[in-house]
Amino acid sequence: MVKQFQLYRWLRFIFLATAGILIVLEPTNSLDYIIYIVSVYIAFYGILSLWDGWSIKRKTGESNIAIGFGFLALIVAVLVLLVAKFLVQLVPPLLGIILLVNGVNQFRDSHETRKQVKFMPWLDYLYSALLILAGVVFILNPSKTIIFLYQLFGVALIVLAFFEIVNSSIYSRKK
């Protein structure tokens, strides 16, 4: 069990580090590669889960959830290949609309609060303006904002990969 846990941890580390570095270095050219990497990662996870499920079934004679997770992961891997590129293009405009609506609501709430507390909530107005501005930028210029978000995501993946290595070394010392 511990050996299997370590294998999954190393698999996650390799995936996170590879995807993160690829995204940070080549954000505009890496989307297709990342979709393939994610799909292969999910498929590999599904195969490992099926393997675990079948080995448990051979030992105990009972079906288990790992087999179901394995088949589900293989289906998700195929779906990622088919719809990921389309869904990624929807993120900036949808996020922009959410930010715009949230900014307008924040401004309205700040204005209503101002009437009750009798002081000017400048920081709330600034926050509202920034939300509205970010929403408009995401709606009007989705390609540049998606690249920026994508690079932030790549940095986050590299940080997560680092944490996987740190946790792996902590768990290996505890054995």
Backbone as numpy.savetxt, mean C-alpha at the origin, in Angstrom:
# Nx Ny Nz CAx CAy CAz Cx Cy Cz
7.61 -24.44 11.87 6.79 -23.24 11.87 7.65 -21.98 11.87
8.68 -21.95 12.73 9.58 -20.80 12.80 10.32 -20.64 11.47
10.73 -21.76 10.89 11.45 -21.72 9.61 10.55 -21.12 8.52
9.27 -21.52 8.52 8.31 -21.01 7.55 8.09 -19.51 7.76
7.99 -19.09 9.03 7.82 -17.68 9.36 9.00 -16.87 8.83
10.20 -17.37 9.02 11.39 -16.69 8.51 11.39 -16.62 6.98
10.94 -17.69 6.33 10.86 -17.69 4.88 9.91 -16.61 4.38
8.73 -16.50 4.99 7.78 -15.45 4.61 8.36 -14.06 4.87
9.08 -13.92 5.97 9.69 -12.62 6.29 10.74 -12.24 5.24
11.57 -13.18 4.84 12.57 -12.89 3.81 11.92 -12.61 2.46
10.83 -13.32 2.16 10.09 -13.06 0.93 9.55 -11.63 0.94
8.98 -11.20 2.06 8.47 -9.83 2.17 9.61 -8.82 2.04
10.76 -9.11 2.68 11.90 -8.20 2.60 12.35 -8.02 1.15
12.52 -9.11 0.44 12.97 -9.04 -0.96 11.97 -8.27 -1.80
10.68 -8.55 -1.62 9.65 -7.84 -2.37 9.67 -6.34 -2.04
9.66 -5.99 -0.76 9.59 -4.59 -0.36 10.82 -3.81 -0.83
11.99 -4.38 -0.62 13.22 -3.70 -1.01 13.31 -3.52 -2.52
13.02 -4.57 -3.28 13.08 -4.49 -4.74 12.09 -3.47 -5.27
10.85 -3.58 -4.83 9.82 -2.66 -5.31 10.14 -1.22 -4.90
10.54 -1.01 -3.65 10.84 0.34 -3.18 11.98 0.99 -3.94
13.06 0.27 -4.12 14.21 0.82 -4.84 13.85 1.11 -6.29
13.13 0.20 -6.92 12.72 0.40 -8.31 11.82 1.63 -8.44
10.89 1.81 -7.51 9.98 2.96 -7.56 10.75 4.26 -7.35
11.64 4.29 -6.38 12.36 5.53 -6.09 13.29 5.90 -7.24
13.97 4.93 -7.83 14.93 5.23 -8.89 14.28 5.52 -10.24
13.23 4.80 -10.58 12.57 4.97 -11.88 11.05 5.04 -11.73
10.51 6.13 -11.16 9.07 6.16 -10.90 8.21 6.12 -12.16
8.66 6.74 -13.24 7.82 6.78 -14.43 7.88 5.49 -15.23
8.97 4.75 -15.17 9.12 3.54 -15.98 8.86 2.25 -15.22
8.64 2.34 -13.92 8.60 1.12 -13.13 7.20 0.56 -12.87
6.15 1.25 -13.25 4.81 0.80 -12.90 4.51 -0.60 -13.43
4.83 -0.85 -14.69 4.58 -2.20 -15.25 5.37 -3.26 -14.49
6.62 -2.97 -14.19 7.44 -3.92 -13.45 6.88 -4.17 -12.05
6.44 -3.10 -11.41 5.89 -3.24 -10.05 4.62 -4.09 -10.08
3.79 -3.90 -11.08 2.58 -4.72 -11.20 2.96 -6.19 -11.35
3.96 -6.48 -12.16 4.42 -7.87 -12.31 5.01 -8.41 -11.01
5.81 -7.58 -10.34 6.43 -8.01 -9.09 5.35 -8.30 -8.04
4.36 -7.42 -7.93 3.28 -7.63 -6.96 2.52 -8.91 -7.30
2.23 -9.10 -8.57 1.50 -10.30 -8.98 2.30 -11.57 -8.69
3.59 -11.55 -8.99 4.44 -12.71 -8.72 4.55 -12.95 -7.22
4.68 -11.88 -6.44 4.75 -12.02 -4.99 3.47 -12.68 -4.45
2.32 -12.19 -4.88 1.05 -12.76 -4.41 0.92 -14.22 -4.87
1.30 -14.50 -6.11 1.23 -15.88 -6.60 2.18 -16.79 -5.82
3.38 -16.31 -5.55 4.34 -17.11 -4.78 3.82 -17.37 -3.38
3.24 -16.34 -2.77 2.62 -16.50 -1.46 1.50 -17.54 -1.52
0.69 -17.48 -2.59 -0.38 -18.45 -2.77 0.13 -19.87 -2.91
1.21 -20.03 -3.66 1.80 -21.36 -3.84 2.34 -21.89 -2.51
3.03 -21.01 -1.75 3.52 -21.43 -0.43 2.36 -21.79 0.51
1.29 -21.04 0.44 0.12 -21.32 1.28 -0.52 -22.65 0.88
-0.62 -22.90 -0.42 -1.15 -24.19 -0.87 -0.26 -25.33 -0.40
1.04 -25.14 -0.52 2.00 -26.15 -0.08 1.82 -26.45 1.40
1.73 -25.37 2.20 1.51 -25.55 3.64 0.19 -26.26 3.92
-0.85 -25.84 3.23 -2.17 -26.44 3.44 -2.21 -27.91 3.10
-1.58 -28.26 1.99 -1.58 -29.67 1.60 -0.71 -30.52 2.53
0.40 -29.94 3.01 1.23 -30.71 3.95 0.50 -30.91 5.27
-0.24 -29.90 5.71 -1.05 -30.06 6.94 -2.14 -31.09 6.71
-2.75 -31.06 5.52 -3.82 -32.02 5.22 -3.28 -33.45 5.18
-2.06 -33.62 4.63 -1.46 -34.96 4.61 -1.17 -35.47 6.01
-0.74 -34.57 6.90 -0.40 -34.98 8.26 -1.63 -35.23 9.12
-2.65 -34.35 8.98 -3.82 -34.45 9.87 -5.03 -35.08 9.20
-5.08 -35.05 7.88 -6.23 -35.57 7.16 -7.38 -34.58 7.07
-7.22 -33.39 7.61 -8.28 -32.39 7.61 -7.93 -31.24 6.66
-8.98 -30.70 6.03 -8.79 -29.50 5.21 -8.56 -28.32 6.13
-7.86 -27.31 5.63 -7.57 -26.14 6.45 -7.68 -24.89 5.62
-7.61 -23.76 6.29 -7.81 -22.47 5.64 -6.66 -22.09 4.72
-5.49 -22.65 4.92 -4.33 -22.31 4.10 -4.57 -22.65 2.64
-5.30 -23.74 2.39 -5.59 -24.11 1.00 -6.47 -23.05 0.35
-7.49 -22.60 1.07 -8.37 -21.54 0.56 -7.63 -20.25 0.32
-6.75 -19.88 1.27 -5.95 -18.67 1.08 -5.03 -18.79 -0.13
-4.50 -19.97 -0.34 -3.62 -20.19 -1.48 -4.34 -19.99 -2.80
-5.52 -20.59 -2.94 -6.29 -20.42 -4.17 -6.73 -18.96 -4.34
-7.15 -18.32 -3.25 -7.55 -16.91 -3.30 -6.37 -16.03 -3.73
-5.20 -16.30 -3.21 -4.01 -15.52 -3.58 -3.68 -15.68 -5.06
-3.84 -16.88 -5.60 -3.58 -17.08 -7.04 -4.58 -16.30 -7.89
-5.84 -16.27 -7.46 -6.86 -15.50 -8.19 -6.55 -14.00 -8.11
-6.17 -13.53 -6.93 -5.82 -12.12 -6.76 -4.60 -11.76 -7.60
-3.64 -12.65 -7.72 -2.45 -12.39 -8.53 -2.83 -12.15 -9.99
-3.77 -12.94 -10.49 -4.23 -12.75 -11.87 -5.01 -11.43 -11.99
-5.85 -11.13 -11.01 -6.61 -9.88 -11.04 -5.71 -8.66 -11.01
-4.63 -8.74 -10.24 -3.67 -7.64 -10.19 -3.12 -7.36 -11.58
-2.78 -8.40 -12.31 -2.27 -8.22 -13.68 -3.31 -7.56 -14.59
-4.58 -7.89 -14.37 -5.62 -7.41 -15.27 -6.11 -6.00 -14.97
-6.21 -5.61 -13.69 -6.87 -4.34 -13.37 -6.00 -3.31 -12.65
-4.79 -3.64 -12.27 -3.97 -2.73 -11.46 -3.68 -1.42 -12.17
-3.34 -1.47 -13.43 -2.97 -0.24 -14.15 -4.15 0.72 -14.23
-5.33 0.19 -14.44 -6.54 1.01 -14.49 -6.83 1.64 -13.12
-6.71 0.85 -12.06 -7.02 1.36 -10.72 -6.02 2.42 -10.27
-4.75 2.27 -10.64 -3.73 3.25 -10.27 -4.05 4.61 -10.87
-4.59 4.64 -12.07 -4.93 5.90 -12.73 -6.09 6.61 -12.04
-6.91 5.87 -11.31 -8.05 6.48 -10.62 -7.68 7.14 -9.29
-6.53 6.78 -8.73 -6.17 7.25 -7.40 -6.07 8.78 -7.30
-5.30 9.48 -8.15 -5.17 10.94 -7.96 -6.50 11.70 -8.06
-7.32 11.46 -9.09 -8.58 12.23 -9.13 -9.50 11.93 -7.94
-9.59 10.66 -7.54 -10.44 10.33 -6.39 -9.90 10.95 -5.11
-8.59 10.87 -4.92 -7.97 11.48 -3.75 -8.16 13.00 -3.80
-8.06 13.58 -4.97 -8.28 15.02 -5.12 -9.69 15.43 -4.74
-10.66 14.67 -5.17 -12.05 14.97 -4.82 -12.25 14.85 -3.30
-11.67 13.81 -2.71 -11.79 13.63 -1.25 -11.15 14.80 -0.52
-9.96 15.22 -0.95 -9.28 16.34 -0.30 -10.05 17.64 -0.49
-10.59 17.86 -1.67 -11.36 19.07 -1.95 -12.61 19.15 -1.07
-13.35 18.07 -1.01 -14.56 18.04 -0.18 -14.20 18.21 1.29
-13.14 17.54 1.73 -12.70 17.67 3.12 -12.26 19.10 3.43
-11.57 19.75 2.50 -11.14 21.13 2.71 -12.31 22.09 2.81
-13.30 21.92 1.95 -14.49 22.78 2.00 -15.24 22.55 3.31
-15.40 21.29 3.70 -16.06 21.00 4.98 -15.30 21.57 6.16
-13.98 21.47 6.14 -13.15 22.02 7.21 -13.33 23.53 7.29
-13.35 24.19 6.14 -13.54 25.64 6.12 -14.91 26.02 6.69
-15.94 25.31 6.27 -17.30 25.56 6.76 -17.37 25.36 8.26
-16.79 24.26 8.75 -16.80 23.99 10.19 -16.04 25.07 10.96
-14.91 25.50 10.43 -14.12 26.55 11.08 -14.90 27.86 11.13
-15.58 28.16 10.05 -16.36 29.41 9.99 -17.52 29.37 10.99
-18.17 28.22 11.11 -19.26 28.08 12.08 -18.73 28.16 13.51
-17.59 27.57 13.77 -16.98 27.60 15.10 -16.58 29.03 15.46
-16.13 29.78 14.47 -15.70 31.17 14.68 -16.84 32.01 15.25
-18.05 31.76 14.79 -19.20 32.50 15.28 -19.46 32.24 16.76
-19.13 31.04 17.21 -19.42 30.68 18.60 -18.31 31.07 19.57
-17.06 31.02 19.14 -15.96 31.28 20.05 -15.41 32.70 19.93
-15.83 33.45 18.96 -15.48 34.87 18.79 -13.99 35.14 18.59
-13.31 34.25 17.91 -11.94 34.55 17.50 -11.69 33.93 16.12
-10.69 34.44 15.43 -10.40 34.02 14.06 -9.50 32.78 14.07
-9.99 31.63 13.60 -9.18 30.39 13.58 -8.29 30.34 12.33
-7.22 31.15 12.33 -6.35 31.26 11.15 -5.75 29.92 10.74
-5.32 29.13 11.69 -4.70 27.85 11.35 -5.71 26.90 10.69
-6.95 26.93 11.17 -7.98 26.11 10.54 -8.25 26.56 9.11
-8.26 27.88 8.90 -8.47 28.39 7.54 -7.29 28.02 6.64
-6.08 28.12 7.18 -4.90 27.75 6.40 -4.94 26.26 6.04
-5.27 25.44 7.02 -5.39 24.00 6.79 -6.44 23.71 5.71
-7.58 24.40 5.78 -8.64 24.23 4.78 -8.15 24.62 3.39
-7.46 25.75 3.33 -6.94 26.22 2.04 -5.94 25.23 1.46
-5.08 24.68 2.31 -4.09 23.71 1.83 -4.77 22.43 1.33
-5.80 21.98 2.03 -6.55 20.80 1.58 -7.21 21.06 0.23
-7.82 22.23 0.09 -8.49 22.58 -1.18 -7.46 22.67 -2.29
-6.33 23.33 -2.02 -5.27 23.44 -3.02 -4.74 22.08 -3.44
-4.48 21.21 -2.46 -4.00 19.87 -2.78 -5.04 19.11 -3.60
-6.31 19.24 -3.25 -7.37 18.57 -4.00 -7.41 19.03 -5.45
-7.31 20.34 -5.66 -7.33 20.89 -7.02 -6.13 20.40 -7.81
-4.95 20.39 -7.19 -3.73 19.91 -7.87 -3.89 18.44 -8.26
-4.42 17.63 -7.35 -4.60 16.21 -7.64 -5.59 16.00 -8.77
-6.61 16.85 -8.86 -7.62 16.70 -9.92 -7.08 17.20 -11.25
-6.42 18.36 -11.24 -5.98 18.98 -12.50 -4.66 18.44 -13.04
-3.80 17.92 -12.18 -2.50 17.43 -12.62 -2.23 16.05 -12.03
-3.05 15.06 -12.40 -2.90 13.75 -11.75 -1.60 13.03 -12.06
-1.02 13.26 -13.24 0.19 12.50 -13.59 1.36 12.87 -12.68
1.57 14.16 -12.43 2.69 14.56 -11.56 2.44 14.17 -10.12
1.19 14.27 -9.67 0.92 13.91 -8.28 1.03 12.41 -8.07
0.67 11.63 -9.08 0.80 10.18 -8.93 2.27 9.79 -8.85
3.12 10.47 -9.60 4.55 10.17 -9.54 5.10 10.51 -8.16
4.69 11.65 -7.61 5.13 12.05 -6.28 4.65 11.05 -5.23
3.37 10.70 -5.26 2.83 9.72 -4.32 3.51 8.37 -4.49
3.77 8.01 -5.72 4.41 6.74 -6.03 5.81 6.69 -5.44
6.55 7.80 -5.54 7.88 7.84 -4.96 7.83 7.78 -3.43
6.85 8.47 -2.83 6.68 8.37 -1.38 6.38 6.93 -0.98
5.55 6.27 -1.76 5.24 4.87 -1.52 6.50 4.02 -1.61
7.36 4.30 -2.59 8.62 3.57 -2.73 9.52 3.74 -1.52
9.61 4.96 -1.01 10.41 5.22 0.19 9.82 4.44 1.37
8.48 4.43 1.48 7.84 3.69 2.57 8.13 2.20 2.46
8.17 1.66 1.24 8.49 0.24 1.06 9.92 -0.07 1.50
10.84 0.83 1.19 12.23 0.62 1.61 12.32 0.63 3.14
11.63 1.55 3.79 11.62 1.61 5.25 11.01 0.32 5.82
9.92 -0.15 5.23 9.31 -1.40 5.69 10.25 -2.58 5.51
11.00 -2.59 4.40 11.98 -3.66 4.19 13.04 -3.64 5.28
13.50 -2.44 5.64 14.46 -2.31 6.72 13.90 -2.89 8.02
12.63 -2.56 8.32 12.00 -3.09 9.53 11.86 -4.60 9.49
11.63 -5.16 8.31 11.56 -6.63 8.18 12.89 -7.26 8.56
13.98 -6.67 8.12 15.31 -7.20 8.44 15.57 -7.07 9.94
15.25 -5.92 10.51 15.45 -5.71 11.94 14.63 -6.73 12.73
13.36 -6.88 12.39 12.51 -7.85 13.10 13.00 -9.27 12.91
13.48 -9.57 11.72 13.98 -10.92 11.46 15.18 -11.22 12.35
16.07 -10.25 12.51 17.23 -10.49 13.36 16.82 -10.59 14.82
15.81 -9.83 15.25 15.32 -9.91 16.62 14.73 -11.29 16.87
13.89 -11.77 15.93 13.25 -13.08 16.12 14.26 -14.22 16.05
15.30 -14.08 15.21 16.27 -15.16 15.11 17.12 -15.24 16.39
17.32 -14.14 17.10 18.06 -14.16 18.35 17.22 -14.76 19.49
15.92 -14.64 19.38 15.02 -15.12 20.46 14.83 -16.62 20.43
15.21 -17.30 19.34 15.01 -18.74 19.24 15.75 -19.51 20.29
